[in-house]
Amino acid sequence: MASSQGTVDMDALFQQLSQPEGEGWRIAESDILREWSKSGSPAMDLLLKRGEEALDQGDAVTAIGHLTALTDHAPDFATGYQARAAAYALKGDYGPAIADLAHALELEPRQFAALTQMGVMLEEMGDDERAMAAYRATLEIHPHQQEAIDGLARLEMANHGTDI
C-alpha cells in the first residue's frame, strides 16, 4: 500500500465494508477505492488516470503503455497492476492479466476488485472451481459486490444444478 494510506484507518473501512446490514458499506467501498487510487505521487496518479481513460475508451494498447510505465515507476502500487490486468484482459491476454492480478493481491490481499477480475477471467477460461474460489474470496472481503455474487450463483447453478 502507498504511504498516503497511513492516515486512513483501512482496517476500520474494511470492517464497515463487511457488514451485511445497512448502507454504510457503500461509503466504506468508496473510501477504500479512493485510497487505493492514491499512489503517493502526482506523476504516478496521472499515469493511472491516463491508463484508466484509455481503458474506458477501449484502447487497451495505450492503457497498457501508461500502466506499464506506472508499474515500472511505482512497483509497490497494487492498483497499477490491477488496472493493467484489466487492459490485458480487454486485449485478450489472460496470462499477463492473471500474473498482474496475482501481483496486485500479493501487494494488497484485500484487493476485492482484483479478486473479482480473477474470477471473471477464470470463469471465461472454463476454470469454474478456481473462479468460484476467487468469487468466494471476494465475498469474504466485500459481501455486497454484485459481480461476484452473480458469478458465484451462475457457476454454482451450472456446476451443481438445483434441488427439486
PDB file of C-alpha atoms in Angstrom:
ATOM      1  CA  MET A   1       0.000   0.000   0.000  1.00  0.00           C
ATOM      2  CA  ALA A   2       1.101   3.515  -0.676  1.00  0.00           C
ATOM      3  CA  SER A   3       2.347   5.552   2.221  1.00  0.00           C
ATOM      4  CA  SER A   4      -0.501   8.023   1.694  1.00  0.00           C
ATOM      5  CA  GLN A   5      -2.837   5.398   3.109  1.00  0.00           C
ATOM      6  CA  GLY A   6      -1.209   5.592   6.532  1.00  0.00           C
ATOM      7  CA  THR A   7      -3.558   8.372   7.683  1.00  0.00           C
ATOM      8  CA  VAL A   8      -6.712   6.402   6.855  1.00  0.00           C
ATOM      9  CA  ASP A   9      -7.816   3.508   9.058  1.00  0.00           C
ATOM     10  CA  MET A  10      -8.175   0.929   6.296  1.00  0.00           C
ATOM     11  CA  ASP A  11      -8.955  -1.847   8.787  1.00  0.00           C
ATOM     12  CA  ALA A  12     -11.953   0.125  10.052  1.00  0.00           C
ATOM     13  CA  LEU A  13     -13.108   0.716   6.478  1.00  0.00           C
ATOM     14  CA  PHE A  14     -12.860  -2.985   5.677  1.00  0.00           C
ATOM     15  CA  GLN A  15     -14.774  -3.800   8.859  1.00  0.00           C
ATOM     16  CA  GLN A  16     -17.536  -1.425   7.737  1.00  0.00           C
ATOM     17  CA  LEU A  17     -17.418  -2.886   4.200  1.00  0.00           C
ATOM     18  CA  SER A  18     -18.014  -6.400   5.518  1.00  0.00           C
ATOM     19  CA  GLN A  19     -21.190  -5.517   7.439  1.00  0.00           C
ATOM     20  CA  PRO A  20     -24.160  -7.395   5.966  1.00  0.00           C
ATOM     21  CA  GLU A  21     -26.786  -4.861   7.080  1.00  0.00           C
ATOM     22  CA  GLY A  22     -27.207  -1.199   6.378  1.00  0.00           C
ATOM     23  CA  GLU A  23     -25.725   1.015   3.716  1.00  0.00           C
ATOM     24  CA  GLY A  24     -22.502   2.025   5.477  1.00  0.00           C
ATOM     25  CA  TRP A  25     -20.618  -0.410   3.271  1.00  0.00           C
ATOM     26  CA  ARG A  26     -21.226   1.869   0.265  1.00  0.00           C
ATOM     27  CA  ILE A  27     -19.336   4.714   1.924  1.00  0.00           C
ATOM     28  CA  ALA A  28     -16.577   2.337   3.013  1.00  0.00           C
ATOM     29  CA  GLU A  29     -16.274   0.943  -0.522  1.00  0.00           C
ATOM     30  CA  SER A  30     -15.974   4.444  -1.963  1.00  0.00           C
ATOM     31  CA  ASP A  31     -13.387   5.446   0.654  1.00  0.00           C
ATOM     32  CA  ILE A  32     -11.333   2.285   0.056  1.00  0.00           C
ATOM     33  CA  LEU A  33     -11.347   2.729  -3.712  1.00  0.00           C
ATOM     34  CA  ARG A  34     -10.352   6.379  -3.319  1.00  0.00           C
ATOM     35  CA  GLU A  35      -7.438   5.455  -1.044  1.00  0.00           C
ATOM     36  CA  TRP A  36      -6.334   2.694  -3.408  1.00  0.00           C
ATOM     37  CA  SER A  37      -6.215   5.181  -6.273  1.00  0.00           C
ATOM     38  CA  LYS A  38      -3.581   7.283  -4.483  1.00  0.00           C
ATOM     39  CA  SER A  39      -0.057   6.260  -5.396  1.00  0.00           C
ATOM     40  CA  GLY A  40       1.580   8.961  -3.286  1.00  0.00           C
ATOM     41  CA  SER A  41       2.950  10.695  -6.386  1.00  0.00           C
ATOM     42  CA  PRO A  42       1.101  13.169  -8.616  1.00  0.00           C
ATOM     43  CA  ALA A  43       3.009  11.890 -11.670  1.00  0.00           C
ATOM     44  CA  MET A  44       2.039   8.286 -10.941  1.00  0.00           C
ATOM     45  CA  ASP A  45      -1.564   9.304 -10.263  1.00  0.00           C
ATOM     46  CA  LEU A  46      -1.581  10.957 -13.696  1.00  0.00           C
ATOM     47  CA  LEU A  47      -0.318   7.744 -15.340  1.00  0.00           C
ATOM     48  CA  LEU A  48      -3.115   5.827 -13.608  1.00  0.00           C
ATOM     49  CA  LYS A  49      -5.680   8.381 -14.765  1.00  0.00           C
ATOM     50  CA  ARG A  50      -4.435   8.255 -18.354  1.00  0.00           C
ATOM     51  CA  GLY A  51      -4.378   4.463 -18.305  1.00  0.00           C
ATOM     52  CA  GLU A  52      -7.923   4.288 -16.942  1.00  0.00           C
ATOM     53  CA  GLU A  53      -9.135   6.830 -19.517  1.00  0.00           C
ATOM     54  CA  ALA A  54      -7.618   4.770 -22.347  1.00  0.00           C
ATOM     55  CA  LEU A  55      -9.235   1.672 -20.864  1.00  0.00           C
ATOM     56  CA  ASP A  56     -12.613   3.437 -20.711  1.00  0.00           C
ATOM     57  CA  GLN A  57     -12.219   4.263 -24.411  1.00  0.00           C
ATOM     58  CA  GLY A  58     -11.438   0.625 -25.215  1.00  0.00           C
ATOM     59  CA  ASP A  59      -7.832   1.410 -26.170  1.00  0.00           C
ATOM     60  CA  ALA A  60      -6.048  -1.493 -24.465  1.00  0.00           C
ATOM     61  CA  VAL A  61      -2.671  -0.860 -26.109  1.00  0.00           C
ATOM     62  CA  THR A  62      -2.466   2.764 -24.929  1.00  0.00           C
ATOM     63  CA  ALA A  63      -3.743   1.763 -21.487  1.00  0.00           C
ATOM     64  CA  ILE A  64      -1.081  -0.939 -21.200  1.00  0.00           C
ATOM     65  CA  GLY A  65       1.574   1.619 -22.152  1.00  0.00           C
ATOM     66  CA  HIS A  66       0.567   4.094 -19.460  1.00  0.00           C
ATOM     67  CA  LEU A  67       0.022   1.407 -16.844  1.00  0.00           C
ATOM     68  CA  THR A  68       3.319  -0.326 -17.590  1.00  0.00           C
ATOM     69  CA  ALA A  69       5.080   2.997 -17.034  1.00  0.00           C
ATOM     70  CA  LEU A  70       3.163   3.243 -13.768  1.00  0.00           C
ATOM     71  CA  THR A  71       4.094  -0.247 -12.562  1.00  0.00           C
ATOM     72  CA  ASP A  72       7.733   0.310 -13.602  1.00  0.00           C
ATOM     73  CA  HIS A  73       7.977   3.518 -11.563  1.00  0.00           C
ATOM     74  CA  ALA A  74       5.662   2.503  -8.682  1.00  0.00           C
ATOM     75  CA  PRO A  75       6.250  -1.245  -8.253  1.00  0.00           C
ATOM     76  CA  ASP A  76       4.542  -1.334  -4.839  1.00  0.00           C
ATOM     77  CA  PHE A  77       1.272   0.253  -6.060  1.00  0.00           C
ATOM     78  CA  ALA A  78      -1.262  -2.592  -6.285  1.00  0.00           C
ATOM     79  CA  THR A  79      -3.862  -0.572  -8.183  1.00  0.00           C
ATOM     80  CA  GLY A  80      -1.432  -0.122 -11.068  1.00  0.00           C
ATOM     81  CA  TYR A  81      -1.224  -3.885 -11.554  1.00  0.00           C
ATOM     82  CA  GLN A  82      -4.970  -4.347 -11.130  1.00  0.00           C
ATOM     83  CA  ALA A  83      -5.679  -1.669 -13.755  1.00  0.00           C
ATOM     84  CA  ARG A  84      -3.098  -3.074 -16.169  1.00  0.00           C
ATOM     85  CA  ALA A  85      -4.675  -6.517 -15.739  1.00  0.00           C
ATOM     86  CA  ALA A  86      -7.975  -5.051 -16.938  1.00  0.00           C
ATOM     87  CA  ALA A  87      -6.199  -3.678 -20.013  1.00  0.00           C
ATOM     88  CA  TYR A  88      -4.544  -7.017 -20.740  1.00  0.00           C
ATOM     89  CA  ALA A  89      -7.904  -8.776 -20.331  1.00  0.00           C
ATOM     90  CA  LEU A  90      -9.546  -6.316 -22.719  1.00  0.00           C
ATOM     91  CA  LYS A  91      -6.861  -7.234 -25.242  1.00  0.00           C
ATOM     92  CA  GLY A  92      -7.467 -10.963 -24.593  1.00  0.00           C
ATOM     93  CA  ASP A  93      -4.063 -11.505 -22.970  1.00  0.00           C
ATOM     94  CA  TYR A  94      -5.218 -13.502 -19.947  1.00  0.00           C
ATOM     95  CA  GLY A  95      -1.781 -14.837 -18.978  1.00  0.00           C
ATOM     96  CA  PRO A  96      -0.276 -11.409 -18.279  1.00  0.00           C
ATOM     97  CA  ALA A  97      -3.590 -10.249 -16.800  1.00  0.00           C
ATOM     98  CA  ILE A  98      -3.671 -13.086 -14.276  1.00  0.00           C
ATOM     99  CA  ALA A  99       0.002 -12.504 -13.431  1.00  0.00           C
ATOM    100  CA  ASP A 100      -0.734  -8.815 -12.746  1.00  0.00           C
ATOM    101  CA  LEU A 101      -3.739  -9.692 -10.588  1.00  0.00           C
ATOM    102  CA  ALA A 102      -1.649 -12.156  -8.594  1.00  0.00           C
ATOM    103  CA  HIS A 103       0.953  -9.437  -8.040  1.00  0.00           C
ATOM    104  CA  ALA A 104      -1.699  -6.903  -7.015  1.00  0.00           C
ATOM    105  CA  LEU A 105      -3.025  -9.422  -4.495  1.00  0.00           C
ATOM    106  CA  GLU A 106       0.470 -10.016  -3.108  1.00  0.00           C
ATOM    107  CA  LEU A 107       0.744  -6.270  -2.510  1.00  0.00           C
ATOM    108  CA  GLU A 108      -2.839  -5.867  -1.180  1.00  0.00           C
ATOM    109  CA  PRO A 109      -4.553  -9.171  -0.300  1.00  0.00           C
ATOM    110  CA  ARG A 110      -7.880  -7.372   0.295  1.00  0.00           C
ATOM    111  CA  GLN A 111      -7.983  -6.006  -3.285  1.00  0.00           C
ATOM    112  CA  PHE A 112     -11.530  -7.221  -3.928  1.00  0.00           C
ATOM    113  CA  ALA A 113     -11.643  -5.769  -7.448  1.00  0.00           C
ATOM    114  CA  ALA A 114      -8.602  -7.875  -8.389  1.00  0.00           C
ATOM    115  CA  LEU A 115     -10.201 -10.993  -6.906  1.00  0.00           C
ATOM    116  CA  THR A 116     -13.394 -10.400  -8.852  1.00  0.00           C
ATOM    117  CA  GLN A 117     -11.448  -9.769 -12.064  1.00  0.00           C
ATOM    118  CA  MET A 118      -9.595 -13.027 -11.443  1.00  0.00           C
ATOM    119  CA  GLY A 119     -12.896 -14.850 -11.009  1.00  0.00           C
ATOM    120  CA  VAL A 120     -14.302 -13.406 -14.231  1.00  0.00           C
ATOM    121  CA  MET A 121     -11.229 -14.402 -16.246  1.00  0.00           C
ATOM    122  CA  LEU A 122     -11.050 -17.887 -14.750  1.00  0.00           C
ATOM    123  CA  GLU A 123     -14.743 -18.334 -15.498  1.00  0.00           C
ATOM    124  CA  GLU A 124     -14.244 -17.219 -19.105  1.00  0.00           C
ATOM    125  CA  MET A 125     -11.353 -19.688 -19.372  1.00  0.00           C
ATOM    126  CA  GLY A 126     -13.599 -22.512 -18.116  1.00  0.00           C
ATOM    127  CA  ASP A 127     -11.801 -22.968 -14.780  1.00  0.00           C
ATOM    128  CA  ASP A 128     -15.021 -22.960 -12.766  1.00  0.00           C
ATOM    129  CA  GLU A 129     -13.612 -24.283  -9.479  1.00  0.00           C
ATOM    130  CA  ARG A 130     -10.890 -21.633  -9.259  1.00  0.00           C
ATOM    131  CA  ALA A 131     -13.335 -18.957 -10.443  1.00  0.00           C
ATOM    132  CA  MET A 132     -15.749 -19.901  -7.649  1.00  0.00           C
ATOM    133  CA  ALA A 133     -12.868 -19.776  -5.147  1.00  0.00           C
ATOM    134  CA  ALA A 134     -11.973 -16.254  -6.340  1.00  0.00           C
ATOM    135  CA  TYR A 135     -15.594 -15.104  -6.097  1.00  0.00           C
ATOM    136  CA  ARG A 136     -15.895 -16.588  -2.590  1.00  0.00           C
ATOM    137  CA  ALA A 137     -12.675 -14.858  -1.517  1.00  0.00           C
ATOM    138  CA  THR A 138     -14.049 -11.567  -2.860  1.00  0.00           C
ATOM    139  CA  LEU A 139     -17.296 -12.002  -0.956  1.00  0.00           C
ATOM    140  CA  GLU A 140     -15.454 -12.705   2.309  1.00  0.00           C
ATOM    141  CA  ILE A 141     -13.963  -9.225   1.987  1.00  0.00           C
ATOM    142  CA  HIS A 142     -16.848  -7.440   0.256  1.00  0.00           C
ATOM    143  CA  PRO A 143     -20.117  -9.394   0.653  1.00  0.00           C
ATOM    144  CA  HIS A 144     -22.060  -6.816  -1.378  1.00  0.00           C
ATOM    145  CA  GLN A 145     -20.048  -6.990  -4.605  1.00  0.00           C
ATOM    146  CA  GLN A 146     -22.743  -7.815  -7.130  1.00  0.00           C
ATOM    147  CA  GLU A 147     -20.474  -9.092  -9.901  1.00  0.00           C
ATOM    148  CA  ALA A 148     -19.010 -11.702  -7.537  1.00  0.00           C
ATOM    149  CA  ILE A 149     -22.457 -12.607  -6.162  1.00  0.00           C
ATOM    150  CA  ASP A 150     -23.782 -13.131  -9.686  1.00  0.00           C
ATOM    151  CA  GLY A 151     -20.701 -15.035 -10.853  1.00  0.00           C
ATOM    152  CA  LEU A 152     -20.769 -17.412  -7.908  1.00  0.00           C
ATOM    153  CA  ALA A 153     -24.517 -18.029  -8.273  1.00  0.00           C
ATOM    154  CA  ARG A 154     -24.124 -18.665 -12.002  1.00  0.00           C
ATOM    155  CA  LEU A 155     -21.281 -21.149 -11.514  1.00  0.00           C
ATOM    156  CA  GLU A 156     -22.929 -22.935  -8.599  1.00  0.00           C
ATOM    157  CA  MET A 157     -26.079 -23.349 -10.688  1.00  0.00           C
ATOM    158  CA  ALA A 158     -24.124 -24.631 -13.692  1.00  0.00           C
ATOM    159  CA  ASN A 159     -21.934 -26.988 -11.684  1.00  0.00           C
ATOM    160  CA  HIS A 160     -24.341 -28.247  -9.059  1.00  0.00           C
ATOM    161  CA  GLY A 161     -27.793 -27.758 -10.534  1.00  0.00           C
ATOM    162  CA  THR A 162     -30.781 -27.115  -8.325  1.00  0.00           C
ATOM    163  CA  ASP A 163     -32.561 -29.222  -5.757  1.00  0.00           C
ATOM    164  CA  ILE A 164     -36.162 -30.024  -6.588  1.00  0.00           C
TER     165      ILE A 164
END
